[in-house]
Structures are given as C-alpha cells and as structure tokens.
Short mmCIF file of C-alpha atoms and ligand atoms in Angstrom, two decimals:
data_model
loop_
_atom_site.label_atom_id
_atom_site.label_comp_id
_atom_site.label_asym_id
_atom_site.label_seq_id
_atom_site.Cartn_x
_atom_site.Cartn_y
_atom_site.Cartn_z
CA UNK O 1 19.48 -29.98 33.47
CA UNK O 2 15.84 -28.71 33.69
CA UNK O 3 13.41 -31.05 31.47
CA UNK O 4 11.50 -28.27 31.28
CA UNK O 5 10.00 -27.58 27.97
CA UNK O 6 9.51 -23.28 26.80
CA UNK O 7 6.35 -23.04 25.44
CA UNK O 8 5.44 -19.98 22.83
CA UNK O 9 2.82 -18.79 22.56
CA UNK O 10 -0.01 -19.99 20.08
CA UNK O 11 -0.87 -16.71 18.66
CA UNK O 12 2.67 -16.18 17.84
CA UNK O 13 3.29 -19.20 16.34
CA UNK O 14 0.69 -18.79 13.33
CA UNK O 15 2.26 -15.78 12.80
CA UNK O 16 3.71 -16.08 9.35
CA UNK O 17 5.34 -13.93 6.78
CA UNK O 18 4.17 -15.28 3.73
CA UNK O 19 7.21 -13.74 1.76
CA UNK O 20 9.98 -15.18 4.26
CA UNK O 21 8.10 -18.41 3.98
CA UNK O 22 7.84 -18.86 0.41
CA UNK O 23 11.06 -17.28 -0.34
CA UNK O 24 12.77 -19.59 2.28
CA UNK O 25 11.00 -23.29 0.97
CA UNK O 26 12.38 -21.92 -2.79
CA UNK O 27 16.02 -22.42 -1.29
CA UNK O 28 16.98 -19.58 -3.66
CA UNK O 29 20.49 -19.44 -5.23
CA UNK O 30 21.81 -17.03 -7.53
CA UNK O 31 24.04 -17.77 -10.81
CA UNK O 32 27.56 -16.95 -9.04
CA UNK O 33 28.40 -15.39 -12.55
CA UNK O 34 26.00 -12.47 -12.69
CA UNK O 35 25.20 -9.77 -10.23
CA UNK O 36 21.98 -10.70 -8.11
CA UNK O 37 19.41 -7.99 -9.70
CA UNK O 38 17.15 -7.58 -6.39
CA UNK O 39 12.96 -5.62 -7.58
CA UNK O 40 11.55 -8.21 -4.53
CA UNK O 41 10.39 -6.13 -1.98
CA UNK O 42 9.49 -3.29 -2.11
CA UNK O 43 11.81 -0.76 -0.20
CA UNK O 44 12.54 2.73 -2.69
CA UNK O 45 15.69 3.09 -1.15
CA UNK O 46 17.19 -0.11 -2.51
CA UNK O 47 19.06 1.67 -5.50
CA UNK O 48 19.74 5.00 -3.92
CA UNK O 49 17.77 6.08 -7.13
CA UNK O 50 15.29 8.01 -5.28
CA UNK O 51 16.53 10.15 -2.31
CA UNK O 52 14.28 11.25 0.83
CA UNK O 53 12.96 15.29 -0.02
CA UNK O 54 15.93 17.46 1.57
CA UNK O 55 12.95 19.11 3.33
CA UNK O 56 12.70 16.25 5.40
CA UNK O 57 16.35 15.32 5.73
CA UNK O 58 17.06 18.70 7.52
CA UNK O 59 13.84 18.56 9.93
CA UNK O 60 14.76 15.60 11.44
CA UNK O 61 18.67 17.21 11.70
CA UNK O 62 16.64 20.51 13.31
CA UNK O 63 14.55 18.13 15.43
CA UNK O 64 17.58 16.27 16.85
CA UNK O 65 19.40 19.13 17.20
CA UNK O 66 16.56 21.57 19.36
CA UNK O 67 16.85 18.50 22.30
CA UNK O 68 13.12 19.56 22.74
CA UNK O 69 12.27 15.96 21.00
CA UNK O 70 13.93 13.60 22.93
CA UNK O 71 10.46 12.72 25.53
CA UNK O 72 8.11 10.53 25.64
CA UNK O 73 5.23 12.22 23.27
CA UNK O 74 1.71 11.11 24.09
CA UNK O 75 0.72 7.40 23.36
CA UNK O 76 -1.64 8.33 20.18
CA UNK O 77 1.00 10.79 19.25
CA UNK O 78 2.59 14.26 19.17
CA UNK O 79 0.03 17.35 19.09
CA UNK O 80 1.49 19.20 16.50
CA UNK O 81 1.95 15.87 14.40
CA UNK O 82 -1.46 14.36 14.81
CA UNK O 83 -2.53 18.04 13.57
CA UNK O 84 -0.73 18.43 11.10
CA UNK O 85 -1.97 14.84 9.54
CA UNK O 86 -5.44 16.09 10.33
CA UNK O 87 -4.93 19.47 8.11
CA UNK O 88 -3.52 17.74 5.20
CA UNK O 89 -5.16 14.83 5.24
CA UNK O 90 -8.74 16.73 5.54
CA UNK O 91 -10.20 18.17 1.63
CA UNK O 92 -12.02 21.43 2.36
CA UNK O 93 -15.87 21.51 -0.16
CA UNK O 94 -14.15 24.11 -2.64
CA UNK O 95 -11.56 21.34 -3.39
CA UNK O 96 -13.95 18.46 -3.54
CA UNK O 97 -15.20 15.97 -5.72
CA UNK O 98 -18.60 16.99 -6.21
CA UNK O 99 -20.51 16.09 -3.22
CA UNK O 100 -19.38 18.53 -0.91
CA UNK O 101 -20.97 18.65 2.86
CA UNK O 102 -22.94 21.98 3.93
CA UNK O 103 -20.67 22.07 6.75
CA UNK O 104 -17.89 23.39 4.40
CA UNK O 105 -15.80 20.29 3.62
CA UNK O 106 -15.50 17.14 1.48
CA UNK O 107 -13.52 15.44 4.51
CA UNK O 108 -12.76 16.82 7.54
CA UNK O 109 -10.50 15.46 10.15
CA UNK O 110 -9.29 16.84 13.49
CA UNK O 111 -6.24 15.78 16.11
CA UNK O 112 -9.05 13.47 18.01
CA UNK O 113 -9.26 11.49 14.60
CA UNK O 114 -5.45 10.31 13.89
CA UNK O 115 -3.56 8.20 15.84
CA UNK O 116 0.56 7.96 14.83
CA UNK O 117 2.02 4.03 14.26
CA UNK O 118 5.55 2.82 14.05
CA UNK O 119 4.63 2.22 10.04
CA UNK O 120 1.48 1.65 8.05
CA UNK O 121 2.25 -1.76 9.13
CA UNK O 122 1.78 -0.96 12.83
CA UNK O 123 -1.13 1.57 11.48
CA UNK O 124 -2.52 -2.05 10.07
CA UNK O 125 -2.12 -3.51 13.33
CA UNK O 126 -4.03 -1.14 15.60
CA UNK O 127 -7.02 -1.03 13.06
CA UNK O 128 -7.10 -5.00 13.00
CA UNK O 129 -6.68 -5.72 16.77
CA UNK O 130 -9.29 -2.68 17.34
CA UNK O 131 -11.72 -4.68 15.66
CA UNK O 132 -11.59 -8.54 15.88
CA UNK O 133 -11.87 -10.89 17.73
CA UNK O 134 -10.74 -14.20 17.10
CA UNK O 135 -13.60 -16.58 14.95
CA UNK O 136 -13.96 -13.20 13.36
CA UNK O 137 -13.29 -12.25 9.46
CA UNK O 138 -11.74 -10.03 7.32
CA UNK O 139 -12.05 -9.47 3.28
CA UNK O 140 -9.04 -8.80 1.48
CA UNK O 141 -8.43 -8.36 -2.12
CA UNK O 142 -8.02 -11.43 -4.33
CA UNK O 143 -4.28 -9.95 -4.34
CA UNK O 144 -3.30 -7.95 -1.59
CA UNK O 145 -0.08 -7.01 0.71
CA UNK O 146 1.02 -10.12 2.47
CA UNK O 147 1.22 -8.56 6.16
CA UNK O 148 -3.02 -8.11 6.29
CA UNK O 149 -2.94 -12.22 6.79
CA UNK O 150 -0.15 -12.49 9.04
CA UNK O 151 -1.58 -9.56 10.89
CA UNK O 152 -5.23 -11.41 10.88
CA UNK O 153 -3.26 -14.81 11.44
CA UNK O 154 -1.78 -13.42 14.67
CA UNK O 155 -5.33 -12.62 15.95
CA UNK O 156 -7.31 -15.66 15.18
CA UNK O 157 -9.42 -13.76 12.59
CA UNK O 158 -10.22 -15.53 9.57
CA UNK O 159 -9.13 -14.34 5.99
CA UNK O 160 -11.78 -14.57 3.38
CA UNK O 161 -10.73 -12.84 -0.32
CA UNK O 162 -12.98 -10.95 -2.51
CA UNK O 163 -12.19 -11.50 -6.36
CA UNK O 164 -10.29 -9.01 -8.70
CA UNK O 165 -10.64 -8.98 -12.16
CA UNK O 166 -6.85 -8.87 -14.01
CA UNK O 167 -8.28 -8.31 -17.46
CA UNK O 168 -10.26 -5.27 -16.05
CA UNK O 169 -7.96 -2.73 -14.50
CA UNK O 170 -8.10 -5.30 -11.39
CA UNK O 171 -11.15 -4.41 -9.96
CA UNK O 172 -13.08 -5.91 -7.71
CA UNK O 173 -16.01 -8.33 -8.98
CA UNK O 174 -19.16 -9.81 -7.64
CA UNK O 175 -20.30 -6.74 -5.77
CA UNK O 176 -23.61 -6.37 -6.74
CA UNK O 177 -26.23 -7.93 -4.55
CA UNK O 178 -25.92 -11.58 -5.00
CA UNK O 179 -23.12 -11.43 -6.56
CA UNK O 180 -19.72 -13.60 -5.17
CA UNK O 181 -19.14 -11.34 -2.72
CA UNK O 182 -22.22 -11.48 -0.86
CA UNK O 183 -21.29 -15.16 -0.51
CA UNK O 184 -18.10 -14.35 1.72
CA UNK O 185 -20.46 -12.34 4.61
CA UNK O 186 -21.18 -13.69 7.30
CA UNK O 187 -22.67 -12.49 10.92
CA UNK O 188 -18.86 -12.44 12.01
CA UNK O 189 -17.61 -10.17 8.73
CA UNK O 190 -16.06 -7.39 10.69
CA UNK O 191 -14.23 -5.15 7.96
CA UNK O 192 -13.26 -4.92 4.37
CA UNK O 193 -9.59 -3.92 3.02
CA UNK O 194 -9.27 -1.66 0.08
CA UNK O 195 -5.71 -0.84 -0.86
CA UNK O 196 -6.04 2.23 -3.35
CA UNK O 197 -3.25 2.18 -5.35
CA UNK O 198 -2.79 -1.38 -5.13
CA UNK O 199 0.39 -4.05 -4.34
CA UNK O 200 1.07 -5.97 -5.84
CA UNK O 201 -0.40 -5.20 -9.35
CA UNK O 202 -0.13 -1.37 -9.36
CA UNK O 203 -4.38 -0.93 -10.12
CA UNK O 204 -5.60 2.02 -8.86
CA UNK O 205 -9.19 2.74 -8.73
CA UNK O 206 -11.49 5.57 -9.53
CA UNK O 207 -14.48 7.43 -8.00
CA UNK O 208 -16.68 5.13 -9.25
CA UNK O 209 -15.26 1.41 -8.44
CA UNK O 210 -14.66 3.03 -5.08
CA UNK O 211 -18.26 3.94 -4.73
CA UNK O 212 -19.25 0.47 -5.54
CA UNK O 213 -17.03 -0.95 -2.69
CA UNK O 214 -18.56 1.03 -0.40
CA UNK O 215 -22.18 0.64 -1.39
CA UNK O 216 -21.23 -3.16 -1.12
CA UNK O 217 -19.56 -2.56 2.34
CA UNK O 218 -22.57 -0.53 3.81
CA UNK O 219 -25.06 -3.07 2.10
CA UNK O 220 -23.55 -5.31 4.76
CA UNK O 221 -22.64 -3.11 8.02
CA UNK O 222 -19.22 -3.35 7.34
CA UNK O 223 -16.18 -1.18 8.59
CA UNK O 224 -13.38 0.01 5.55
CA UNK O 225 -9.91 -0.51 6.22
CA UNK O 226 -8.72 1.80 3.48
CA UNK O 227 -4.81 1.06 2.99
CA UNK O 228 -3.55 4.43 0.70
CA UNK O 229 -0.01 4.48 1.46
CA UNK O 230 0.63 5.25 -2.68
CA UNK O 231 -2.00 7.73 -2.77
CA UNK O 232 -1.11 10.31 -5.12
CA UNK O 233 1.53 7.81 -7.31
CA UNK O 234 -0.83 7.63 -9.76
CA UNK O 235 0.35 7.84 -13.71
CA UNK O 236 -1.81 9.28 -15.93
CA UNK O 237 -0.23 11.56 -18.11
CA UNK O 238 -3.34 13.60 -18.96
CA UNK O 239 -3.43 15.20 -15.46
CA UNK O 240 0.13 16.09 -15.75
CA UNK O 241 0.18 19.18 -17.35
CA UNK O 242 -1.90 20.92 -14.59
CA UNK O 243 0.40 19.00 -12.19
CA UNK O 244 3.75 19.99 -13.19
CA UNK O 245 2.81 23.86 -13.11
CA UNK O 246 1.46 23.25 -9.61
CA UNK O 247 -0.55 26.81 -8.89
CA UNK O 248 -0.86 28.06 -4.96
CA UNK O 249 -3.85 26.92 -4.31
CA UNK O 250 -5.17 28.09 -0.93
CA UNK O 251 -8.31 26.87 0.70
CA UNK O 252 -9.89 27.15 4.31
CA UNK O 253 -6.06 28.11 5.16
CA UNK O 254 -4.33 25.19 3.50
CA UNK O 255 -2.39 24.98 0.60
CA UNK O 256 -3.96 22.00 -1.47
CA UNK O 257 -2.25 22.51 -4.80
CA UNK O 258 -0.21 19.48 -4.50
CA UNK O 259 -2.74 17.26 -3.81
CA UNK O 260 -5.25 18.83 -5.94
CA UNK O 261 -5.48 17.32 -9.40
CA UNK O 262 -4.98 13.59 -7.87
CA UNK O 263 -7.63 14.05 -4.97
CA UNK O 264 -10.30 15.17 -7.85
CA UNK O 265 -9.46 12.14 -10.08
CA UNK O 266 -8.76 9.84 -7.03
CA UNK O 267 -10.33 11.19 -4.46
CA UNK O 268 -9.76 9.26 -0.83
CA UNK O 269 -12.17 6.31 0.03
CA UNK O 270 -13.41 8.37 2.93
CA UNK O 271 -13.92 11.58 1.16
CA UNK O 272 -16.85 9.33 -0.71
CA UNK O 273 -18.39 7.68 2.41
CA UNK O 274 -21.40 9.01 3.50
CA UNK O 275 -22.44 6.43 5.83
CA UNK O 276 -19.73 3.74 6.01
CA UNK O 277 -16.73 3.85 8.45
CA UNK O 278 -13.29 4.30 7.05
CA UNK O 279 -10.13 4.04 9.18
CA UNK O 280 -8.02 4.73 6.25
CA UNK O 281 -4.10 3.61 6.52
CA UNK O 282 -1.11 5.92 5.81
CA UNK O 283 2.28 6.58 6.40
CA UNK O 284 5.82 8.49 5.03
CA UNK O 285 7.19 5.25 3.92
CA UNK O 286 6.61 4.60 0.33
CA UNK O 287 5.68 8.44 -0.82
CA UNK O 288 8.49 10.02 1.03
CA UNK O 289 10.97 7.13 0.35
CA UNK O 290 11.68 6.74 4.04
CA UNK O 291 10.63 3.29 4.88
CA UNK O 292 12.96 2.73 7.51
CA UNK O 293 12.00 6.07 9.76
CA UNK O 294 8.95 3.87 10.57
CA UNK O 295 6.53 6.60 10.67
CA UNK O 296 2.23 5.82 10.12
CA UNK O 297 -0.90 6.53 10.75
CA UNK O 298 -4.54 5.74 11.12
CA UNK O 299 -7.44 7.90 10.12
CA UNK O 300 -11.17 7.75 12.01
CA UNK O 301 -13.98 8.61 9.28
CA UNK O 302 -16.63 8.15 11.31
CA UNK O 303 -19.89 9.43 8.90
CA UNK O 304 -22.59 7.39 11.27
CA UNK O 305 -25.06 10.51 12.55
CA UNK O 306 -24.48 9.07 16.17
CA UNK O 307 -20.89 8.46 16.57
CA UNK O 308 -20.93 4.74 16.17
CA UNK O 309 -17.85 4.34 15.82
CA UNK O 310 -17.10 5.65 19.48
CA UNK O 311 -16.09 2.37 20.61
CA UNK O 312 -13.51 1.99 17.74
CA UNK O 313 -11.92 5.00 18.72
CA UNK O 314 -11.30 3.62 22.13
CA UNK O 315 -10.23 0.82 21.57
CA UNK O 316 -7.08 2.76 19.27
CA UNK O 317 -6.76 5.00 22.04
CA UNK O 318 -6.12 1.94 24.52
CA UNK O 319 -4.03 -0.35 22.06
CA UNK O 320 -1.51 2.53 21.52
CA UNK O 321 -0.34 2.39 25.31
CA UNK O 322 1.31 -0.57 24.45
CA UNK O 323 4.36 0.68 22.44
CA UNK O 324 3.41 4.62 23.02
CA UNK O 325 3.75 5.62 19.65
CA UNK O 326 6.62 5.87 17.20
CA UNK O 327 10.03 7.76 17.38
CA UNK O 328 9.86 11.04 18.95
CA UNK O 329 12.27 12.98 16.61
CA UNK O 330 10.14 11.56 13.55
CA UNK O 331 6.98 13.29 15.12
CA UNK O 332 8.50 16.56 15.47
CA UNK O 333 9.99 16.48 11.87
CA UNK O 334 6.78 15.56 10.53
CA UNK O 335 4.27 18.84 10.27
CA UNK O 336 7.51 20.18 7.98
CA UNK O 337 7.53 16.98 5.87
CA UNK O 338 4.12 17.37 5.65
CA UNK O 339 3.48 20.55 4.94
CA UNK O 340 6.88 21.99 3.56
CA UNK O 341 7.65 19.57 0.88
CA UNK O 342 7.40 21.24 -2.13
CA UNK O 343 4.92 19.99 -4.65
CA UNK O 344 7.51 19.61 -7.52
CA UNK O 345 9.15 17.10 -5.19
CA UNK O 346 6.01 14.59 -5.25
CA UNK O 347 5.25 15.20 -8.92
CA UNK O 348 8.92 14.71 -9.82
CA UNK O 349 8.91 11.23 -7.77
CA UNK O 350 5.66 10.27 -9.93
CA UNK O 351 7.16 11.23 -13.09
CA UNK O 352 9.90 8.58 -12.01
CA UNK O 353 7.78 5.98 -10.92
CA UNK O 354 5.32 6.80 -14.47
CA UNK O 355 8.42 6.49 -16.54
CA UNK O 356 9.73 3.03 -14.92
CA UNK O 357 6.38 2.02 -15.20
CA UNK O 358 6.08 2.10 -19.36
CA UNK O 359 9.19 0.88 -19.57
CA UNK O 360 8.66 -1.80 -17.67
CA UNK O 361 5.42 -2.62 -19.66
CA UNK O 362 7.35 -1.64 -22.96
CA UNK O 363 10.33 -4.34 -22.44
CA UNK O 364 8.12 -7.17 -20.65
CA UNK O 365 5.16 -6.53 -22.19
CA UNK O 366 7.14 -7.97 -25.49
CA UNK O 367 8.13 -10.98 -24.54
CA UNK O 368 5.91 -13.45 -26.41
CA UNK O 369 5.96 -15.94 -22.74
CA UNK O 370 4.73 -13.40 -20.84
CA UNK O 371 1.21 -11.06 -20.20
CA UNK O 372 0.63 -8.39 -18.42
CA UNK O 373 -3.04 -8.63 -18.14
CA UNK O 374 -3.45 -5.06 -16.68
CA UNK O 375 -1.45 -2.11 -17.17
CA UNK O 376 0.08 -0.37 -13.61
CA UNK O 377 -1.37 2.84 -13.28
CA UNK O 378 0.13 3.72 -9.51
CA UNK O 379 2.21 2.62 -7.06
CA UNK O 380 5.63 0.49 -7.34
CA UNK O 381 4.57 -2.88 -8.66
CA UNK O 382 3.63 -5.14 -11.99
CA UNK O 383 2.04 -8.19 -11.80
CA UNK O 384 3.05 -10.34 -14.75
CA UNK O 385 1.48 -13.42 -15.78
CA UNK O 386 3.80 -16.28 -17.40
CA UNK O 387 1.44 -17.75 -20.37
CA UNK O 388 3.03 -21.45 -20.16
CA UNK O 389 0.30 -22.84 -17.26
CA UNK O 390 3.31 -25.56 -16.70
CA UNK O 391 5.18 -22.97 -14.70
CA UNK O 392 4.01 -22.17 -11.29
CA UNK O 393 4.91 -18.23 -10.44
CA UNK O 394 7.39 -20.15 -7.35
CA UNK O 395 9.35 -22.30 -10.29
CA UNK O 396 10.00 -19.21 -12.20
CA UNK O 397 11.36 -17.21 -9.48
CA UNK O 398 13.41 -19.89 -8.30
CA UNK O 399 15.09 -20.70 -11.82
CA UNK O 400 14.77 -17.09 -13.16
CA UNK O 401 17.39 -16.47 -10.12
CA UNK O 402 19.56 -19.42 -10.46
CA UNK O 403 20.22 -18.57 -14.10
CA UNK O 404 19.82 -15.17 -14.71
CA UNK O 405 20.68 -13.83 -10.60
CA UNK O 406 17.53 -11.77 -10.99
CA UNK O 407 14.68 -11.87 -8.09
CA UNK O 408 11.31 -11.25 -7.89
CA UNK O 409 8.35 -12.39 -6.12
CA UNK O 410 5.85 -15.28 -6.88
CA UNK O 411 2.08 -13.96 -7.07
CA UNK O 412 1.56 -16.80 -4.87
CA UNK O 413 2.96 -14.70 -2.18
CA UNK O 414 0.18 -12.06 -2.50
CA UNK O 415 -2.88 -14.65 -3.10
CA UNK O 416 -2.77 -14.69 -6.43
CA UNK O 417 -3.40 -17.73 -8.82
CA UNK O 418 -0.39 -19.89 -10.26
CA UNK O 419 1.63 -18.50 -12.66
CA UNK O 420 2.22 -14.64 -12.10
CA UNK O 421 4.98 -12.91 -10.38
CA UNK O 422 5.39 -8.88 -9.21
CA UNK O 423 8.05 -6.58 -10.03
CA UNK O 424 9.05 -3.96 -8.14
CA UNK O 425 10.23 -0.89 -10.62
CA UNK O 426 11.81 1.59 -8.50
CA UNK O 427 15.09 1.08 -9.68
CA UNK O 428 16.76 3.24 -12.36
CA UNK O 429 16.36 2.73 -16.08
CA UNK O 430 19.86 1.27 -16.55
CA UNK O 431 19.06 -1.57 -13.74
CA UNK O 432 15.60 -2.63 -15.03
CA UNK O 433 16.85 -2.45 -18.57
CA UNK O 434 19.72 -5.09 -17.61
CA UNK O 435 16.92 -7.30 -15.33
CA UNK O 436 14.42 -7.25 -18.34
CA UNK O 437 17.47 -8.89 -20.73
CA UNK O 438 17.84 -11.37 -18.71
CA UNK O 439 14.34 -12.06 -18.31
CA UNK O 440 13.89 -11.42 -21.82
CA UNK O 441 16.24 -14.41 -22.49
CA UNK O 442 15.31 -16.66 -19.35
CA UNK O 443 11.78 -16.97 -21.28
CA UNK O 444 13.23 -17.63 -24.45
CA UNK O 445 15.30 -20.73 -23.29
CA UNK O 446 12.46 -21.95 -21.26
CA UNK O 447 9.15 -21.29 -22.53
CA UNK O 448 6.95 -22.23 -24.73
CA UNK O 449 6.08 -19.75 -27.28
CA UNK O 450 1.94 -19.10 -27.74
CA UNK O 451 1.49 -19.75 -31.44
CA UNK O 452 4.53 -21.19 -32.45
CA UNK O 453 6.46 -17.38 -32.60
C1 PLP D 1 4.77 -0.97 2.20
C2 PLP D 1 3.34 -1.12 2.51
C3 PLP D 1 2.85 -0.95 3.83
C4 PLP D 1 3.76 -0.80 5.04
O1 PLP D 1 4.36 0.40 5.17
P1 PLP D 1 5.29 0.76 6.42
O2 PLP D 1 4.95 2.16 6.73
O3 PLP D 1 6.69 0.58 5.96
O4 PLP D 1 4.97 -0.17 7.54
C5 PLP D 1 1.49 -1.06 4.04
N1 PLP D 1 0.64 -1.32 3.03
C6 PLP D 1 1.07 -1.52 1.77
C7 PLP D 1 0.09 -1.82 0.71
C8 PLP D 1 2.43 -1.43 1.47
O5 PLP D 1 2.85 -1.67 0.22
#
C-alpha cells in the first residue's frame, strides 16, 4: 500500500467558513420535544413565505423552453444580460441625487462595465482575487458577512476591521483624519468593504455616512468594494406612500419608477464617487428570493479622469475564464427579471420584510435580558445584544436551542463582540411569533434581570 501522503493545498486549507465552524464546535442539539425553529442563515426561501416574482418563474420556463440558451455564453457573461444590468443599474441626472454629471447622468454604466458571477458570493470573489495579493489587506466592517474573510483567508490577504458604532444606527467610526481608522492603513491597504444595507445588523446608511466613507477611502487611495445585494429593502415608512402608488417614470428610455424614491434617499455608493473606485457587488439572490439560481454581478465605477482602473478591469476579464460565467438559462431569463418585474412586486416584498422587522423589535425589544442597540432599517437581519455580560452570544445559541429548539447565530460569527446574536426575520408572523415565546421565556429562566424587574 502506497505510503504516500496527499497533500492539499495551503490556500485551501485556511479556507474557513466561520458559520460551519462555530456552529460545528457548539455541537448543537435541539430539545427533541419542540419543533427546531430555524432564522440562522439567511436563505428567503426557508418558509416558502416569500415566493420568487412569477415574472421570473416563467422566463426561465421561456428560456428553457426556446433551446436557444443551452451554449456556452461568453466568460464575463451574456450580451443582452450584462446590458440589461448596465441599464438598470445606471441613474440617468434627472433621477439623481443632486450632483448630477454634465454628461447627462448621476451613474452611468455600459456592457464593458459588468461582469456576471455564479452569486454575489462569486461576484465577491472576482473583486477580491482581482485585487490582492497575498501580505495584502482588506477593511471590513466591525460586523460584516462571514464569506469576505474566508474569501480574503483563501488568498493570503490580511483582514483588518474598521469600527461600527451599535448605539448609532451602526455606522462606521473613526473616519476623520486621525481618527481609528487611519490607524488600520497601511502601504499594503488595497480596498475597503461597505455593505449598504448591512448583515448582520440590518443598518443601512444614508447619503451622508456614505460620503464620509468615501472621503475616508480616497483620503487613502483606496478601492470600494461596495456589497448592495439588499439595496432597495430599506423600511422607512415615510417614503412609502410615494412608493406604493409607483408612477411611470421614464427617463433617458428607462423606466426608473421602481427604484426611484429609494435611489434618492439611498442612493448607490458609486452614484456619490467622484474620484474613488467602486466595484459595487450585486446579485438576484436576496431581492428576488432566488438564492439558489446562483445568479451575480460586479459593477466597474471607474471615476479616475485616466482610466486607472484599466488594470482592474483586466484582471475580471481574465479571472472569469476560469468557471465562464454562471448558468446559461439564468442569463437569458435575466433582462425580463430585470426589467419586467413589476414595481408592486419589490415594494410588496419590503412591506413584508418592514412588517417582520417591527415585530421583531416589538416582541424582543421587550424582553428586559435583551437590547437591541440599533433598530433594523433594511435588509433581513437583527442583531440583538444579551445584557447579562456572563453569556457569550455562542452559550446562548447553544442552550437557546437545546431548550427551546430555536436557532440563531452568535455575533461572534460576524466579528462582533461577546454577547449578541442575529436573527434572520423572513419568516411569517405566525413562526417568529412562536420563536420570540420561546425566547421570551429562555431569558426569563436564565437571565439576570437589569434592575431587579
Ligand atoms: C447573501 C449575501 C451574499 C451572497 O449572495 P449570493 O448571491 O447568494 O452568493 C453576499 N453578501 C451579503 C451581504 C449577503 O448577505
């Protein structure tokens, strides 16, 4: 028998899910006697709550059907696709923010600047390998999605996090010039993440916090990574009205009126760079509740007068030969996702995610053990703080689910400090009321009341 011992490689053996790992060391066991309650991760389809738009269900039947899908589509993607993203991806000047270019636009993208992924998470992937180098580093948010450090792991690029503030809508701190953040650059800073709306804690950040992050990232020659795969689930109910009676709104030959009174309130990180480079991060996954059709992209915002980021773009062009691009009949479907869903579709998903939202802050946001230091105002997720500093976030998941069968995830998963944990709140009413019980009376057997109550 050969001796012979089969080595893997080192790259791929730092490469870590953070989740799996923590999840795995907790040895988790549910309480045989109660239904395991699952808002972990965060996949919309868990419940069958919220169903894909019908738009989209019957392009990908057409798609399948025409047999003119079934090739190999270029390696950065489909034609059609990659101009489709650019159309509704790019904000014409009438539609802007304010600032509007004399060329006509706020943002403008075309085909040459998106490039189609297998998933944000692949999207993630090109934009990290296209830019470091191992000894490298990356910021990240003091909280962020777990895959940026496995990603960064698998490349030998160093993670360094920037702080967020929980008591102040989560938002980034130390960015003025001396401030902490300055003390994270180095010579080998490559990039900055922003993830607008924001996993874990469900922040979302306005014109002007934006602006700050990039006057901080151009202060310092960095590149933007700008992750906005919840762009748009925003919940402010004072934008709703104009929302839910969406007018056509037709600009440059583009109808913008879904998009319209988000982009204005929460514009895109690129649409506000005027010097900075932004490859911005997006995909059907999370807004289209499709996670599992694996479809992303990236975004080149290059503002630089001489086309610095040249090199970038070649390097995206080059790295997608290696799995040439996602599914073909996704690609095909995806200028009618795009571009035929109907607004009241989007809005009605938001209204959802809104409503689980304040409930969800209504039910835990009562319970005398627990905080929530900022309110979610987009995306999926709450990050709840357990007042009793003698329980690590890890210790309550893992006896929250032995006793009460309900999971969710330990902030220690997303960088956070002890003693928080996320919830995921796409699933219905009835479901998170029955979860927030049992949490309700988990805390009440276990921990220790803040002034006596
Ligand atoms: C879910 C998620 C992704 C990954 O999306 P896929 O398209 O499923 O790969 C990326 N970034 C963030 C912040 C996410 O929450």
């Amino acid at each position: 028998m050969s001796k012979r011992k089969y080595k893997a490689s080192n790259a791929a053996l730092r490469t870590r899910n953070p989740i799996r790992e923590l999840i795995e060391g907790l040895d988790l066991r549910s309480n045989p006697r109660k239904p395991v309650i699952p808002l972990s991760i965060g996949d919309p389809t868990s419940f069958g709550n919220l169903a894909v738009p019908p738009v989209a269900e019957e392009a990908v039947v057409v798609v399948a059907r025409s047999q003119r899908a079934n090739g190999y589509p270029p390696a950065a993607g489909a034609d059609a696709a990659r101009e489709a993203l650019a159309r509704v991806h790019s904000i014409p000047a009438e539609a802007g923010s304010g600032e509007d270019r004399s060329d006509g636009w706020t943002l403008r993208y075309t085909k040459q600047d998106v490039v189609l992924a297998s998933g944000a998470s692949h999207a993630l992937d090109l934009c990290f390998s296209a830019l470091l180098d191992a000894g490298d580093n990356v910021l990240l948010p003091g909280v962020s999605f777990p895959l940026y450090e496995t990603l960064c792991a698998y490349l030998g690029a160093e993670v360094r996090r920037y702080l967020l503030d929980s008591a102040n809508g989560w938002r980034a701190t130390g960015l003025e010039p001396g401030g902490a953040a300055d003390q994270l650059v180095d010579d080998r800073t490559v990039c900055m993440v922003v993830n607008n709306p924001v996993n874990p804690c469900g922040a979302v950040y306005d014109r002007e916090h934006l602006q700050a992050l990039i006057a901080f990232a151009e202060r310092h020659g960095l590149i933007i990574v700008a992750d906005e795969i919840y762009r748009g689930i925003v919940f402010d109910t004072d934008v709703k009205e104009n929302a839910a009676t969406p007018t056509a709104t037709v600009v440059n030959g583009h109808d913008i009126s879904a998009t319209l009174p988000w982009d204005r309130r929460y514009p895109p990180l690129a649409s506000l760079s005027r010097t900075v480079p932004v490859l911005t991060v997006d995909g059907l996954a999370k807004r289209y509740i499709v996670p599992g059709w694996r479809m992303g992209w990236v975004l080149v915002h290059d503002p630089t007068p001489d086309g610095g980021m040249r090199e970038v773009r070649r390097a995206l062009e080059g790295l997608c030969m290696k799995i040439l691009g996602p599914n073909s009949l996704i690609q095909a479907a995806l200028p009618t996702i795009l571009e035929r869903t109907p607004p009241e579709w989007n809005e009605s998903l938001r209204l959802t995610l809104a409503r689980n939202a304040r409930f969800t802050c209504e039910r835990l946001g009562c319970i005398p053990a627990l905080h929530i230091p900022s309110t979610p105002r987009g995306a999926m997720y709450v990050l709840v703080q357990i007042r009793d500093a003698e329980m690590s976030g890890l210790e309550f998941v893992r006896r929250l689910m032995a006793e009460e069968s309900v999971l969710v995830l330990p902030g220690e998963c997303f960088g956070a400090t002890p003693g928080f944990f996320r919830v995921t709140f796409c699933a219905p009413l009835s479901v998170l009321s029955e979860a927030y019980s049992r949490i309700a009376s988990f805390c009440q057997r276990h921990l220790t009341q803040p002034n006596g109550i």
